[in-house]
Amino acid sequence: MAGNITFTMIKPDAVAQGYIGPILTKFNEGGYTVRAMKYTRLSRKQAEAFYAIHKERPFFEGLVDFMSSGPIVACILEKENAVENFREFIGATDPAKAPEGSIRKLYGSSIQQNAVHGSDCDENAVIESNFFFSQFERF
Ligand code: GDP
């Protein structure tokens, strides 16, 4: 059975452009409930650890530079079938291929600077949530 939480980050590009508010509004409009939220910044080391799965990819160094370049907002979101629903909701990795009105289409500017992260499976939603939040920070 699909789980009901996913993990997201509002990435440094979207935070720097003042899109925290509009993106949180989108989460609400999409029926997602915020269960934990944190404004923070990843060190290079933390960004490397978070994206370790992409270590061998040609875009890894650029991704780590970008994700540690400024503050982010980390959130745990709740909704039925959250992981799959949220990935569809935010749109494709490349904002140019994301549907009109989706978060990545509205607020992303490139395949790297695509405004938000979304977990790719239930297992990673838990791992990524634990990366940022202790159990006492969840409601
Ligand atoms: P996601 O699940 O849609 O976020 O995509 P992935 O897990 O495949 O990639 C993680 C993140 O790496 C993406 O959200 C992008 O920020 C970045 N990324 C993915 N593919 C590319 C690429 O081909 N080029 C660059 N520069 N960045 C990429």
Coordinates of N, CA, C and O and ligand atoms in Angstrom, one line a residue:
M1 N 0.8 -1.2 0.0 CA 0.0 0.0 0.0 C 0.9 1.3 0.0 O 1.9 1.3 0.7
A2 N 0.5 2.2 -0.8 CA 1.3 3.5 -0.9 C 1.2 4.2 0.4 O 0.2 4.3 1.1
G3 N 2.3 4.9 0.8 CA 2.3 5.7 2.0 C 1.7 7.0 1.8 O 1.4 7.4 0.7
N4 N 1.5 7.8 2.9 CA 0.8 9.0 2.8 C 1.7 10.2 3.1 O 1.3 11.3 3.4
I5 N 3.1 10.0 3.2 CA 3.9 11.2 3.3 C 5.0 11.2 2.2 O 5.4 10.2 1.6
T6 N 5.4 12.4 1.9 CA 6.5 12.6 1.0 C 7.4 13.7 1.5 O 6.9 14.5 2.4
F7 N 8.6 13.8 1.0 CA 9.5 14.9 1.5 C 9.8 15.8 0.3 O 9.9 15.4 -0.9
T8 N 9.8 17.1 0.6 CA 10.1 18.1 -0.5 C 11.0 19.1 0.0 O 11.1 19.4 1.3
M9 N 11.7 19.8 -0.9 CA 12.5 21.0 -0.6 C 12.1 22.0 -1.6 O 12.0 21.7 -2.7
I10 N 12.0 23.2 -1.1 CA 11.9 24.4 -2.0 C 13.4 24.8 -2.2 O 14.1 25.0 -1.2
K11 N 13.9 24.6 -3.4 CA 15.3 24.7 -3.7 C 15.8 26.1 -3.7 O 15.0 27.1 -3.7
P12 N 17.2 26.3 -3.7 CA 17.8 27.6 -3.5 C 17.3 28.6 -4.6 O 17.2 29.8 -4.3
D13 N 17.1 28.2 -5.8 CA 16.6 29.1 -6.9 C 15.3 29.7 -6.5 O 15.1 30.9 -6.6
A14 N 14.4 28.9 -6.1 CA 13.0 29.4 -5.7 C 13.0 30.2 -4.5 O 12.3 31.2 -4.4
V15 N 13.8 29.9 -3.5 CA 13.9 30.7 -2.3 C 14.4 32.1 -2.6 O 13.9 33.1 -2.2
A16 N 15.5 32.1 -3.4 CA 16.2 33.3 -3.8 C 15.3 34.3 -4.5 O 15.4 35.5 -4.4
Q17 N 14.4 33.7 -5.3 CA 13.5 34.5 -6.1 C 12.2 34.9 -5.4 O 11.3 35.5 -6.0
G18 N 12.1 34.5 -4.1 CA 10.9 34.9 -3.3 C 9.7 34.1 -3.5 O 8.5 34.5 -3.3
Y19 N 9.9 32.8 -3.9 CA 8.8 31.9 -4.2 C 8.3 31.0 -3.1 O 7.5 30.1 -3.3
I20 N 8.9 31.2 -1.9 CA 8.4 30.3 -0.8 C 6.9 30.4 -0.6 O 6.2 29.4 -0.5
G21 N 6.4 31.6 -0.5 CA 5.0 31.8 -0.3 C 4.1 31.2 -1.3 O 3.2 30.4 -1.1
P22 N 4.3 31.6 -2.6 CA 3.5 31.0 -3.7 C 3.6 29.5 -3.7 O 2.6 28.8 -4.0
I23 N 4.8 28.9 -3.4 CA 4.9 27.4 -3.5 C 4.2 26.8 -2.3 O 3.5 25.8 -2.5
L24 N 4.2 27.4 -1.1 CA 3.5 26.8 0.0 C 2.0 26.9 -0.3 O 1.2 26.0 0.0
T25 N 1.6 28.0 -0.9 CA 0.1 28.1 -1.3 C -0.3 27.0 -2.3 O -1.3 26.4 -2.2
K26 N 0.6 26.7 -3.2 CA 0.4 25.6 -4.2 C 0.2 24.3 -3.4 O -0.6 23.4 -3.8
F27 N 1.1 24.0 -2.4 CA 1.0 22.8 -1.6 C -0.4 22.7 -1.0 O -1.0 21.7 -1.1
N28 N -0.9 23.8 -0.5 CA -2.2 23.8 0.1 C -3.3 23.6 -0.9 O -4.2 22.8 -0.7
E29 N -3.2 24.3 -2.0 CA -4.2 24.1 -3.1 C -4.2 22.7 -3.6 O -5.3 22.2 -4.0
G30 N -3.1 22.0 -3.6 CA -3.0 20.6 -4.0 C -3.5 19.6 -3.0 O -3.5 18.4 -3.3
G31 N -3.8 20.1 -1.8 CA -4.4 19.2 -0.8 C -3.3 18.6 0.1 O -3.6 17.6 0.7
Y32 N -2.1 19.1 0.1 CA -1.0 18.6 0.9 C -1.0 19.3 2.2 O -1.1 20.5 2.3
T33 N -0.9 18.5 3.3 CA -0.8 19.1 4.7 C 0.7 19.1 5.1 O 1.4 18.1 4.9
V34 N 1.2 20.2 5.6 CA 2.6 20.3 6.0 C 2.7 19.7 7.4 O 2.0 20.1 8.3
R35 N 3.5 18.7 7.5 CA 3.7 18.0 8.8 C 5.0 18.4 9.5 O 5.1 18.1 10.7
A36 N 5.9 19.0 8.8 CA 7.1 19.5 9.4 C 7.7 20.5 8.3 O 7.5 20.3 7.1
M37 N 8.4 21.5 8.8 CA 8.9 22.5 7.9 C 10.1 23.2 8.5 O 10.1 23.5 9.7
K38 N 11.1 23.4 7.7 CA 12.4 24.0 8.2 C 13.1 24.8 7.2 O 13.3 24.4 6.0
Y39 N 13.4 26.1 7.5 CA 14.2 27.0 6.6 C 15.7 26.7 7.0 O 16.0 27.0 8.2
T40 N 16.5 26.3 6.1 CA 17.9 25.9 6.5 C 18.7 26.0 5.3 O 18.3 26.4 4.2
R41 N 20.0 25.7 5.4 CA 20.9 25.7 4.3 C 21.8 24.4 4.3 O 22.3 24.1 5.4
L42 N 21.9 23.8 3.2 CA 22.8 22.5 3.2 C 24.2 22.9 3.0 O 24.6 23.8 2.2
S43 N 25.1 22.3 3.8 CA 26.5 22.4 3.5 C 26.8 21.6 2.2 O 26.0 20.7 1.8
R44 N 28.0 21.7 1.6 CA 28.4 20.9 0.5 C 28.3 19.4 0.9 O 27.8 18.6 0.1
K45 N 28.8 19.1 2.0 CA 28.9 17.7 2.5 C 27.5 17.2 2.7 O 27.2 16.0 2.3
Q46 N 26.5 18.0 3.2 CA 25.2 17.5 3.3 C 24.5 17.3 2.0 O 23.8 16.3 1.7
A47 N 24.8 18.2 1.0 CA 24.2 18.1 -0.3 C 24.7 16.8 -1.0 O 24.0 16.1 -1.7
E48 N 26.0 16.6 -0.8 CA 26.6 15.4 -1.4 C 26.0 14.1 -0.8 O 25.7 13.2 -1.5
A49 N 25.7 14.1 0.5 CA 25.1 13.0 1.1 C 23.7 12.8 0.7 O 23.2 11.7 0.4
F50 N 22.9 13.9 0.6 CA 21.5 13.8 0.2 C 21.4 13.3 -1.2 O 20.5 12.5 -1.5
Y51 N 22.3 13.7 -2.1 CA 22.2 13.3 -3.5 C 23.2 12.2 -3.8 O 23.5 12.0 -5.0
A52 N 23.7 11.4 -2.8 CA 24.7 10.4 -3.0 C 24.3 9.4 -4.2 O 25.2 8.9 -4.9
I53 N 23.1 9.2 -4.3 CA 22.6 8.2 -5.4 C 23.0 8.7 -6.8 O 23.2 7.9 -7.7
H54 N 23.2 10.0 -6.9 CA 23.6 10.6 -8.3 C 25.1 10.8 -8.4 O 25.5 11.5 -9.3
K55 N 25.9 10.3 -7.5 CA 27.3 10.5 -7.4 C 28.1 10.3 -8.7 O 29.0 11.1 -9.1
E56 N 27.7 9.3 -9.5 CA 28.4 9.0 -10.8 C 27.8 9.9 -11.9 O 28.4 9.7 -13.1
R57 N 26.8 10.6 -11.7 CA 26.2 11.3 -12.9 C 27.0 12.6 -13.2 O 27.6 13.2 -12.3
P58 N 27.0 12.9 -14.5 CA 27.8 14.1 -14.9 C 27.4 15.4 -14.2 O 28.2 16.3 -14.1
F59 N 26.1 15.5 -13.8 CA 25.6 16.7 -13.3 C 25.8 16.8 -11.7 O 25.4 17.8 -11.1
F60 N 26.4 15.8 -11.1 CA 26.5 15.7 -9.7 C 27.2 16.9 -9.0 O 26.6 17.6 -8.1
E61 N 28.4 17.3 -9.5 CA 29.1 18.4 -8.9 C 28.3 19.7 -9.0 O 28.2 20.5 -8.1
G62 N 27.7 20.0 -10.2 CA 26.9 21.2 -10.4 C 25.6 21.1 -9.5 O 25.3 22.2 -8.9
L63 N 25.1 20.0 -9.3 CA 23.9 19.8 -8.4 C 24.3 20.2 -7.0 O 23.5 20.9 -6.3
V64 N 25.4 19.6 -6.5 CA 25.9 19.9 -5.1 C 26.2 21.4 -4.9 O 25.8 22.0 -3.9
D65 N 26.8 22.0 -5.9 CA 27.1 23.4 -5.9 C 25.8 24.2 -5.7 O 25.7 25.1 -4.9
F66 N 24.8 23.9 -6.6 CA 23.6 24.6 -6.6 C 22.8 24.4 -5.3 O 22.3 25.4 -4.7
M67 N 22.7 23.2 -4.8 CA 21.9 22.9 -3.6 C 22.5 23.4 -2.3 O 21.8 23.6 -1.4
S68 N 23.8 23.7 -2.4 CA 24.4 24.3 -1.2 C 24.7 25.8 -1.4 O 25.3 26.5 -0.6
S69 N 24.1 26.4 -2.4 CA 24.4 27.8 -2.8 C 23.6 28.8 -2.0 O 23.9 30.0 -2.0
G70 N 22.5 28.4 -1.3 CA 21.7 29.3 -0.6 C 20.6 28.5 0.2 O 20.6 27.3 0.2
P71 N 19.8 29.2 1.0 CA 18.8 28.6 1.9 C 17.8 27.8 1.1 O 17.5 28.1 -0.1
I72 N 17.3 26.8 1.7 CA 16.2 26.0 1.2 C 15.1 25.9 2.3 O 15.3 26.2 3.4
V73 N 13.9 25.4 1.9 CA 12.8 25.1 2.8 C 12.6 23.6 2.7 O 12.2 23.1 1.6
A74 N 12.8 22.8 3.8 CA 12.5 21.4 3.8 C 11.2 21.1 4.4 O 10.8 21.7 5.4
C75 N 10.3 20.3 3.8 CA 9.0 20.0 4.4 C 8.7 18.5 4.2 O 9.0 17.8 3.3
I76 N 8.0 18.0 5.2 CA 7.3 16.7 5.1 C 5.8 17.0 4.8 O 5.2 17.8 5.5
L77 N 5.3 16.5 3.7 CA 3.9 16.7 3.3 C 3.1 15.4 3.4 O 3.6 14.3 3.2
E78 N 1.8 15.6 3.8 CA 1.0 14.4 3.9 C -0.2 14.5 2.9 O -0.8 15.6 2.8
K79 N -0.5 13.5 2.3 CA -1.7 13.3 1.4 C -1.7 11.8 1.0 O -0.7 11.1 1.1
E80 N -2.9 11.4 0.7 CA -3.0 10.0 0.2 C -2.1 9.8 -1.0 O -2.0 10.6 -1.9
N81 N -1.4 8.6 -1.0 CA -0.5 8.3 -2.1 C 0.4 9.4 -2.4 O 0.6 9.8 -3.6
A82 N 1.0 10.0 -1.4 CA 1.8 11.3 -1.5 C 2.9 11.3 -2.5 O 3.0 12.2 -3.2
V83 N 3.7 10.2 -2.5 CA 4.9 10.3 -3.3 C 4.5 10.4 -4.8 O 5.0 11.3 -5.5
E84 N 3.7 9.5 -5.3 CA 3.3 9.5 -6.7 C 2.5 10.8 -7.0 O 2.7 11.5 -8.0
N85 N 1.5 11.1 -6.2 CA 0.7 12.3 -6.4 C 1.5 13.6 -6.5 O 1.3 14.4 -7.4
F86 N 2.5 13.7 -5.6 CA 3.3 14.9 -5.5 C 4.2 15.0 -6.8 O 4.4 16.1 -7.3
R87 N 4.8 13.9 -7.2 CA 5.7 14.0 -8.4 C 4.9 14.4 -9.6 O 5.3 15.2 -10.5
E88 N 3.7 13.9 -9.7 CA 2.8 14.3 -10.8 C 2.4 15.8 -10.7 O 2.4 16.6 -11.7
F89 N 2.2 16.2 -9.5 CA 1.8 17.6 -9.2 C 2.8 18.6 -9.5 O 2.5 19.7 -10.1
I90 N 4.1 18.3 -9.2 CA 5.2 19.3 -9.4 C 5.6 19.3 -10.9 O 6.1 20.3 -11.4
G91 N 5.4 18.2 -11.6 CA 5.8 18.2 -13.0 C 7.2 17.6 -13.2 O 7.9 17.3 -12.3
A92 N 7.6 17.4 -14.5 CA 8.8 16.7 -14.9 C 10.0 17.4 -14.4 O 10.0 18.6 -14.1
T93 N 11.1 16.7 -14.2 CA 12.4 17.2 -13.8 C 12.8 18.5 -14.6 O 13.2 19.5 -14.0
D94 N 12.6 18.4 -15.9 CA 12.9 19.6 -16.8 C 11.6 20.5 -16.8 O 10.6 20.0 -17.4
P95 N 11.7 21.7 -16.3 CA 10.5 22.5 -16.2 C 9.8 22.8 -17.6 O 8.6 22.9 -17.7
A96 N 10.7 22.7 -18.7 CA 10.1 22.9 -20.0 C 9.2 21.8 -20.4 O 8.3 22.0 -21.2
K97 N 9.3 20.6 -19.7 CA 8.4 19.5 -20.0 C 7.3 19.3 -19.0 O 6.5 18.4 -19.1
A98 N 7.3 20.2 -18.0 CA 6.3 20.1 -17.0 C 5.0 20.8 -17.5 O 5.0 21.7 -18.3
P99 N 3.8 20.2 -17.0 CA 2.5 20.8 -17.5 C 2.3 22.3 -17.1 O 2.8 22.7 -16.0
E100 N 1.6 23.0 -17.9 CA 1.2 24.4 -17.5 C 0.6 24.4 -16.1 O -0.2 23.5 -15.8
G101 N 1.0 25.4 -15.3 CA 0.4 25.5 -14.0 C 1.1 24.7 -12.9 O 0.8 24.9 -11.7
S102 N 2.0 23.8 -13.3 CA 2.6 23.0 -12.3 C 3.8 23.8 -11.6 O 4.2 24.8 -12.2
I103 N 4.2 23.4 -10.5 CA 5.2 24.2 -9.7 C 6.5 24.3 -10.5 O 7.0 25.4 -10.6
R104 N 6.9 23.3 -11.1 CA 8.2 23.4 -11.8 C 8.0 24.2 -13.1 O 9.0 25.0 -13.4
K105 N 6.9 24.2 -13.7 CA 6.7 25.0 -14.9 C 6.6 26.5 -14.5 O 7.2 27.4 -15.1
L106 N 5.9 26.8 -13.4 CA 5.7 28.2 -13.0 C 7.0 28.8 -12.4 O 7.3 29.9 -12.6
Y107 N 7.7 28.0 -11.6 CA 8.8 28.5 -10.8 C 10.2 28.0 -11.1 O 11.2 28.5 -10.6
G108 N 10.3 26.9 -11.9 CA 11.6 26.4 -12.3 C 12.2 27.1 -13.5 O 11.4 27.7 -14.3
S109 N 13.5 27.1 -13.7 CA 14.1 27.8 -14.9 C 15.0 26.9 -15.7 O 15.3 27.2 -16.8
S110 N 15.4 25.7 -15.1 CA 16.2 24.8 -15.9 C 16.1 23.4 -15.3 O 15.5 23.2 -14.2
I111 N 16.7 22.4 -16.0 CA 16.6 21.0 -15.5 C 17.3 20.9 -14.1 O 16.9 20.1 -13.3
Q112 N 18.3 21.8 -13.9 CA 18.9 21.8 -12.5 C 18.1 22.6 -11.6 O 17.8 22.2 -10.5
Q113 N 17.8 23.9 -12.0 CA 17.2 24.8 -11.1 C 15.6 24.7 -11.3 O 15.0 25.5 -11.9
N114 N 15.1 23.6 -10.8 CA 13.7 23.3 -11.0 C 12.8 23.5 -9.8 O 11.8 22.8 -9.7
A115 N 13.2 24.4 -8.9 CA 12.3 24.9 -7.9 C 12.0 24.0 -6.7 O 12.0 24.5 -5.5
V116 N 11.7 22.7 -6.9 CA 11.4 21.9 -5.8 C 11.9 20.4 -6.0 O 12.1 20.0 -7.1
H117 N 12.1 19.8 -4.9 CA 12.4 18.3 -4.9 C 11.2 17.6 -4.5 O 10.3 18.1 -3.8
G118 N 11.1 16.4 -5.0 CA 10.0 15.4 -4.5 C 10.6 14.0 -4.4 O 11.2 13.6 -5.4
S119 N 10.3 13.3 -3.3 CA 10.8 12.0 -3.1 C 10.4 11.1 -4.3 O 9.3 11.3 -4.8
D120 N 11.2 10.1 -4.6 CA 10.8 9.2 -5.7 C 10.2 7.9 -5.3 O 9.7 7.1 -6.1
C121 N 10.2 7.6 -4.0 CA 9.5 6.3 -3.5 C 9.3 6.5 -2.0 O 9.9 7.3 -1.4
D122 N 8.4 5.6 -1.5 CA 8.0 5.7 -0.1 C 9.3 5.6 0.8 O 9.4 6.3 1.8
E123 N 10.1 4.6 0.5 CA 11.3 4.4 1.3 C 12.2 5.6 1.3 O 12.6 6.0 2.4
N124 N 12.4 6.3 0.2 CA 13.2 7.5 0.2 C 12.5 8.7 0.9 O 13.2 9.5 1.5
A125 N 11.2 8.7 0.9 CA 10.4 9.7 1.6 C 10.8 9.7 3.1 O 11.0 10.7 3.7
V126 N 10.9 8.5 3.6 CA 11.2 8.3 5.0 C 12.7 8.6 5.3 O 13.0 9.4 6.2
I127 N 13.6 8.1 4.4 CA 15.0 8.4 4.6 C 15.3 9.9 4.5 O 16.0 10.5 5.3
E128 N 14.7 10.6 3.5 CA 14.9 12.0 3.3 C 14.2 12.8 4.5 O 14.8 13.8 4.9
S129 N 13.1 12.4 5.0 CA 12.5 13.1 6.1 C 13.4 13.0 7.3 O 13.6 14.0 8.0
N130 N 14.0 11.8 7.5 CA 14.9 11.6 8.7 C 16.2 12.4 8.5 O 16.8 12.7 9.5
F131 N 16.5 12.7 7.3 CA 17.7 13.4 7.0 C 17.6 14.8 7.6 O 18.6 15.4 8.1
F132 N 16.4 15.4 7.6 CA 16.2 16.8 8.1 C 15.5 16.9 9.4 O 15.6 17.9 10.1
F133 N 14.7 15.9 9.8 CA 13.8 16.1 11.0 C 13.9 14.9 11.9 O 13.9 13.8 11.5
S134 N 13.9 15.2 13.2 CA 13.8 14.2 14.2 C 12.3 13.9 14.4 O 11.4 14.7 14.0
Q135 N 12.0 12.8 15.1 CA 10.6 12.5 15.3 C 9.8 13.6 16.1 O 8.6 13.7 16.0
F136 N 10.6 14.3 16.9 CA 10.0 15.3 17.8 C 9.6 16.6 17.0 O 8.9 17.5 17.5
E137 N 10.1 16.7 15.8 CA 9.8 17.9 14.9 C 8.6 17.6 14.0 O 8.3 18.4 13.1
R138 N 8.0 16.5 14.1 CA 6.9 16.1 13.2 C 5.5 16.2 14.0 O 5.4 15.8 15.1
F139 N 4.5 16.7 13.3 CA 3.2 16.9 13.9 C 2.1 16.3 13.0 O 2.3 16.2 11.9
Ligands
GDP1 P1 13.8 14.5 -9.8 O1 13.4 13.3 -9.1 O2 12.8 15.0 -10.8 O3 14.2 15.7 -8.8 O4 15.1 14.2 -10.7 P2 16.4 13.3 -10.3 O5 16.3 12.6 -9.0 O6 16.7 12.5 -11.6 O7 17.6 14.4 -10.2 C1 17.8 15.1 -9.0 C2 18.0 16.5 -9.3 O8 19.2 16.6 -10.1 C3 17.0 17.2 -10.2 O9 15.8 17.6 -9.6 C4 17.7 18.3 -10.9 O10 17.9 19.4 -9.9 C5 19.1 17.7 -11.1 N1 19.2 17.1 -12.4 C6 18.6 15.9 -12.8 N2 19.0 15.6 -14.1 C7 19.8 16.6 -14.5 C8 20.6 16.9 -15.7 O11 20.5 16.2 -16.7 N3 21.3 18.0 -15.7 C9 21.5 18.9 -14.6 N4 22.3 19.9 -14.7 N5 20.8 18.6 -13.5 C10 20.0 17.5 -13.4

